[in-house]
CSV table of C-alpha atoms and ligand atoms in Angstrom, one decimal:
chain,number,residue,atom,x,y,z
A,968,MET,CA,3.6,-9.7,-15.1
A,969,ALA,CA,1.6,-7.0,-12.8
A,970,ARG,CA,-2.0,-6.0,-13.0
A,971,GLU,CA,-2.7,-2.1,-13.0
A,972,ASP,CA,-6.6,-2.4,-13.4
A,973,THR,CA,-7.8,-4.7,-10.4
A,974,SER,CA,-11.2,-3.3,-8.9
A,975,MET,CA,-9.5,-3.4,-5.4
A,976,LYS,CA,-5.9,-3.1,-5.8
A,977,PHE,CA,-3.2,-5.0,-4.1
A,978,PHE,CA,0.0,-3.0,-3.3
A,979,ILE,CA,2.6,-4.4,-1.3
A,980,ASP,CA,3.7,-2.8,2.1
A,981,THR,CA,7.7,-3.4,2.1
A,982,ALA,CA,10.8,-2.2,1.3
A,983,ASP,CA,12.3,-5.5,0.4
A,984,ILE,CA,13.2,-6.3,-3.1
A,985,SER,CA,13.0,-9.9,-2.6
A,986,GLU,CA,9.7,-9.7,-1.3
A,987,ILE,CA,8.2,-7.1,-4.0
A,988,LYS,CA,9.8,-9.5,-6.7
A,989,LYS,CA,7.7,-12.4,-5.2
A,990,ALA,CA,4.4,-10.4,-5.2
A,991,LEU,CA,5.3,-9.2,-8.8
A,992,SER,CA,5.7,-12.8,-9.7
A,993,TRP,CA,2.1,-13.7,-8.7
A,994,GLY,CA,0.6,-11.1,-11.5
A,995,CYS,CA,-2.0,-9.1,-9.2
A,996,LEU,CA,0.6,-6.7,-7.7
A,997,ALA,CA,-0.4,-2.9,-8.6
A,998,GLY,CA,2.1,-0.8,-6.6
A,999,VAL,CA,4.5,-0.7,-3.6
A,1000,THR,CA,4.3,1.3,-0.6
A,1001,THR,CA,7.6,1.9,1.8
A,1002,ASN,CA,8.1,4.0,5.0
A,1003,PRO,CA,11.2,4.8,7.1
A,1004,SER,CA,10.4,2.1,9.4
A,1005,LEU,CA,10.0,-0.6,6.7
A,1006,TYR,CA,13.4,0.8,5.0
A,1007,SER,CA,15.0,0.4,8.3
A,1008,ARG,CA,13.7,-3.2,8.8
A,1009,ILE,CA,15.7,-4.1,5.6
A,1010,GLY,CA,18.9,-2.7,7.3
A,1011,GLY,CA,18.4,0.6,4.6
A,1012,LYS,CA,21.1,2.9,4.8
A,1013,LEU,CA,20.8,6.8,4.3
A,1014,ALA,CA,23.4,6.8,1.6
A,1015,ASP,CA,21.4,4.0,-0.4
A,1016,PHE,CA,18.1,5.3,0.1
A,1017,GLU,CA,17.7,7.0,-3.5
A,1018,ALA,CA,19.4,4.0,-5.2
A,1019,HIS,CA,17.1,1.6,-3.5
A,1020,MET,CA,13.9,3.5,-4.1
A,1021,THR,CA,14.9,3.8,-7.8
A,1022,LYS,CA,15.4,0.3,-7.8
A,1023,ILE,CA,12.3,-0.5,-6.7
A,1024,ALA,CA,10.5,1.8,-9.3
A,1025,GLN,CA,12.3,0.3,-11.9
A,1026,LEU,CA,11.6,-3.4,-10.9
A,1027,CYS,CA,7.6,-1.9,-10.5
A,1028,GLU,CA,7.5,0.1,-13.9
A,1029,GLY,CA,4.4,1.6,-14.5
A,1030,LEU,CA,3.1,1.1,-10.9
A,1031,PRO,CA,3.3,3.6,-8.4
A,1032,VAL,CA,5.7,3.5,-5.5
A,1033,SER,CA,5.4,5.5,-2.7
A,1034,ALA,CA,8.9,6.9,-1.1
A,1035,GLU,CA,8.4,8.7,1.9
A,1036,SER,CA,9.9,12.1,2.5
A,1037,THR,CA,11.5,12.7,5.9
A,1038,ALA,CA,11.3,16.5,6.0
A,1039,THR,CA,9.8,18.5,8.6
A,1040,THR,CA,8.8,21.9,6.8
A,1041,ALA,CA,6.9,22.4,4.0
A,1042,GLU,CA,9.9,23.7,1.9
A,1043,GLY,CA,11.9,20.8,2.8
A,1044,MET,CA,9.0,18.3,1.8
A,1045,ILE,CA,8.8,20.4,-1.6
A,1046,GLU,CA,12.4,19.9,-2.2
A,1047,GLU,CA,12.9,16.5,-1.3
A,1048,GLY,CA,9.5,15.2,-2.8
A,1049,LYS,CA,10.4,16.8,-6.2
A,1050,HIS,CA,14.0,15.3,-5.8
A,1051,LEU,CA,12.3,11.8,-5.1
A,1052,ALA,CA,9.8,12.1,-8.0
A,1053,SER,CA,12.7,12.7,-10.2
A,1054,LEU,CA,14.2,9.3,-9.7
A,1055,ALA,CA,11.5,7.6,-11.3
A,1056,PRO,CA,8.1,8.7,-13.2
A,1057,ASN,CA,6.5,6.4,-11.1
A,1058,ILE,CA,7.4,7.4,-7.7
A,1059,VAL,CA,4.6,8.7,-5.6
A,1060,VAL,CA,5.8,11.0,-2.6
A,1061,LYS,CA,4.7,9.6,0.8
A,1062,LEU,CA,4.1,12.8,3.5
A,1063,PRO,CA,2.6,12.3,6.9
A,1064,ILE,CA,-0.5,14.4,7.3
A,1065,GLY,CA,0.0,17.8,8.9
A,1066,GLU,CA,0.1,21.8,8.4
A,1067,ALA,CA,3.7,21.1,6.3
A,1068,ALA,CA,2.3,18.3,4.4
A,1069,LEU,CA,-1.1,20.0,3.3
A,1070,GLU,CA,1.0,23.0,2.1
A,1071,ALA,CA,3.7,20.7,0.5
A,1072,THR,CA,0.9,18.6,-1.5
A,1073,HIS,CA,-0.5,21.4,-3.1
A,1074,ALA,CA,3.0,22.8,-4.0
A,1075,LEU,CA,3.9,19.5,-5.3
A,1076,LYS,CA,0.5,18.7,-7.3
A,1077,ALA,CA,1.0,22.1,-9.0
A,1078,GLU,CA,4.2,20.8,-10.3
A,1079,GLY,CA,2.5,17.2,-11.4
A,1080,VAL,CA,4.0,15.3,-8.3
A,1081,ASN,CA,1.7,12.6,-7.0
A,1082,VAL,CA,1.5,12.7,-3.2
A,1083,ASN,CA,0.3,9.9,-0.9
A,1084,MET,CA,-0.9,11.5,2.4
A,1085,THR,CA,-0.1,8.7,5.2
A,1086,LEU,CA,-0.6,8.5,9.1
A,1087,ILE,CA,-4.3,9.2,8.4
A,1088,PHE,CA,-6.4,8.1,11.6
A,1089,SER,CA,-9.6,10.2,10.6
A,1090,ALA,CA,-12.4,11.0,8.0
A,1091,PRO,CA,-11.3,15.1,8.6
A,1092,GLN,CA,-7.6,14.3,8.0
A,1093,ALA,CA,-8.4,12.1,4.8
A,1094,LEU,CA,-11.0,15.1,3.4
A,1095,LEU,CA,-8.0,18.0,4.2
A,1096,ALA,CA,-5.2,15.9,2.7
A,1097,ALA,CA,-7.8,15.1,-0.4
A,1098,ALA,CA,-8.7,19.1,-0.7
A,1099,ALA,CA,-4.8,19.8,-0.7
A,1100,GLY,CA,-4.6,17.8,-4.0
A,1101,ALA,CA,-3.2,14.1,-2.3
A,1102,ARG,CA,-3.5,11.4,-5.1
A,1103,TYR,CA,-3.9,8.8,-2.3
A,1104,VAL,CA,-4.9,9.0,1.2
A,1105,SER,CA,-3.6,6.0,3.5
A,1106,PRO,CA,-5.7,5.4,6.7
A,1107,PHE,CA,-4.3,2.8,9.3
A,1108,VAL,CA,-6.4,0.3,10.2
A,1109,GLY,CA,-4.1,-2.3,12.5
A,1110,ARG,CA,-2.7,0.5,14.7
A,1111,PHE,CA,-6.4,1.3,15.8
A,1112,ASP,CA,-6.8,-2.5,16.6
A,1113,ASP,CA,-3.6,-2.1,18.7
A,1114,ILE,CA,-5.2,0.6,21.0
A,1115,GLY,CA,-8.3,-1.4,21.3
A,1116,ASP,CA,-10.3,0.5,18.6
A,1117,ASP,CA,-12.0,-0.8,15.8
A,1118,GLY,CA,-9.7,-0.1,12.7
A,1119,ILE,CA,-12.3,-1.4,10.1
A,1120,ALA,CA,-15.1,0.8,11.5
A,1121,GLN,CA,-12.7,3.7,11.4
A,1122,LEU,CA,-12.0,2.7,7.6
A,1123,GLY,CA,-15.9,2.5,6.9
A,1124,THR,CA,-15.8,6.1,8.2
A,1125,ILE,CA,-13.2,7.3,6.0
A,1126,VAL,CA,-14.1,5.7,3.0
A,1127,SER,CA,-17.6,6.9,3.2
A,1128,ALA,CA,-16.5,10.4,3.8
A,1129,VAL,CA,-14.2,10.6,0.9
A,1130,LYS,CA,-16.2,8.9,-1.4
A,1131,ASN,CA,-19.1,11.3,-1.0
A,1132,TYR,CA,-16.8,13.6,-2.9
A,1133,TYR,CA,-14.0,12.3,-4.6
A,1134,ALA,CA,-13.6,10.0,-7.7
A,1135,PRO,CA,-10.7,7.3,-7.8
A,1136,GLU,CA,-9.0,9.5,-10.5
A,1137,GLN,CA,-8.9,12.2,-8.0
A,1138,CYS,CA,-8.0,10.6,-4.9
A,1139,GLU,CA,-7.8,6.9,-4.1
A,1140,ILE,CA,-7.9,5.4,-0.3
A,1141,ILE,CA,-4.9,3.0,0.5
A,1142,THR,CA,-5.8,0.7,3.0
A,1143,ALA,CA,-2.6,0.8,5.2
A,1144,SER,CA,-1.5,-0.9,8.5
A,1145,VAL,CA,-3.3,-4.5,7.1
A,1146,ARG,CA,-2.2,-7.2,9.3
A,1147,THR,CA,-4.9,-9.8,8.5
A,1148,PRO,CA,-6.9,-11.4,5.6
A,1149,TYR,CA,-10.0,-10.1,7.7
A,1150,HIS,CA,-8.7,-6.4,7.2
A,1151,VAL,CA,-8.5,-7.1,3.4
A,1152,THR,CA,-12.1,-8.5,3.2
A,1153,GLN,CA,-13.2,-5.9,5.2
A,1154,ALA,CA,-11.3,-3.0,3.0
A,1155,ALA,CA,-12.8,-4.7,-0.3
A,1156,LEU,CA,-16.5,-4.7,1.4
A,1157,LEU,CA,-16.1,-1.0,2.4
A,1158,GLY,CA,-14.8,-0.1,-1.1
A,1159,ALA,CA,-11.5,1.0,-0.6
A,1160,ASP,CA,-9.6,1.3,-3.7
A,1161,ILE,CA,-6.8,0.0,-2.7
A,1162,ALA,CA,-5.2,-2.5,0.2
A,1163,THR,CA,-1.4,-2.4,0.8
A,1164,VAL,CA,-0.2,-5.4,2.8
A,1165,PRO,CA,2.7,-7.1,4.1
A,1166,LEU,CA,3.9,-10.4,2.2
A,1167,GLY,CA,3.6,-12.2,5.0
A,1168,ALA,CA,-0.4,-11.1,5.4
A,1169,LEU,CA,-0.7,-11.3,1.5
A,1170,GLU,CA,0.6,-15.0,2.0
A,1171,LYS,CA,-2.1,-15.3,4.5
A,1172,CYS,CA,-4.6,-14.3,2.1
A,1173,LEU,CA,-3.7,-17.0,-0.2
A,1174,ARG,CA,-4.2,-20.0,2.3
A,1175,HIS,CA,-7.6,-21.6,3.6
A,1176,PRO,CA,-7.6,-24.8,5.4
A,1177,LEU,CA,-10.2,-26.3,3.1
A,1178,THR,CA,-8.2,-25.2,0.0
A,1179,GLU,CA,-5.4,-27.5,1.7
A,1180,GLN,CA,-7.6,-30.3,2.6
A,1181,GLY,CA,-9.2,-30.3,-1.1
A,1182,LEU,CA,-5.8,-30.5,-2.3
A,1183,ALA,CA,-4.6,-33.1,-0.4
A,1184,ALA,CA,-7.8,-35.2,-1.4
A,1185,PHE,CA,-7.1,-34.5,-5.2
A,1186,GLU,CA,-3.8,-35.5,-4.9
A,1187,ALA,CA,-4.5,-39.0,-2.8
A,1188,ASP,CA,-7.2,-39.3,-5.2
A,1189,TRP,CA,-4.8,-38.9,-8.3
A,1190,LYS,CA,-2.4,-41.5,-6.9
A,1191,LYS,CA,-5.3,-43.9,-6.9
A,1192,VAL,CA,-6.1,-43.4,-10.8
A,1193,THR,CA,-2.4,-43.4,-11.9
A,1194,ALA,CA,-1.8,-46.9,-9.7
A,1195,GLU,CA,-4.7,-48.5,-11.6
A,1196,ALA,CA,-3.1,-47.6,-14.9
B,265,G3P,O1,1.7,1.3,5.4
B,265,G3P,C1,1.8,1.7,6.5
B,265,G3P,C2,1.9,0.7,7.2
B,265,G3P,O2,3.5,0.1,7.1
B,265,G3P,C3,2.0,0.6,8.8
B,265,G3P,O3,1.7,-0.7,9.1
B,265,G3P,O4,2.1,-2.4,10.5
B,265,G3P,O5,3.6,-0.6,11.2
B,265,G3P,O6,1.0,-0.4,11.6
B,265,G3P,P1,1.7,-1.0,10.8
């Protein structure tokens, strides 16, 4: 089914169960990331949130599944984080970087809860998150590109800074806000541990015009072979 030990791991960035099932069927999925926007996009309701996250975690047994806290205080993040983590052993608590999140990360780590620090846009943010005990840091690439900056260059700085000090067993870098196969290639070349990719971009990664051209030629030639038989 799914692999856990790939060099650069592929996560899927979605809250859509059918998309997760499709990516799982490929045998190369190593985790799932969600956020409030992704949950909203599938029409998710507050009353169903915990059951939905539990369903994803059970579907992806043994793989990290990030469920984001929407609390705004450290106390709230700690309480919600502990609760989310209690839903399934593979749930990782996602927190948006900030003072409250650093405090909550430190406390949650002490309780054995893994944190994925999100909305990372700079090396100091990533280093502070890792120092507070975040198991994952999620630098966003596409949103830098959206404002005319170079998301991959920014990712490179963050990867170099974090990898100077942290082994993957301590803190892994999840390349997030991935939109294109180019982002995936560059994340791999930079040595990011993980890329979390929406299904559409994963499908784009799979395709290449020369593959399609080659397949059409194989099929046409095989028809000649079978016609001669
Ligand atoms: O993992 C974070 C990701 O969901 C953000 O992606 O495309 O909204 O920038 P995007």
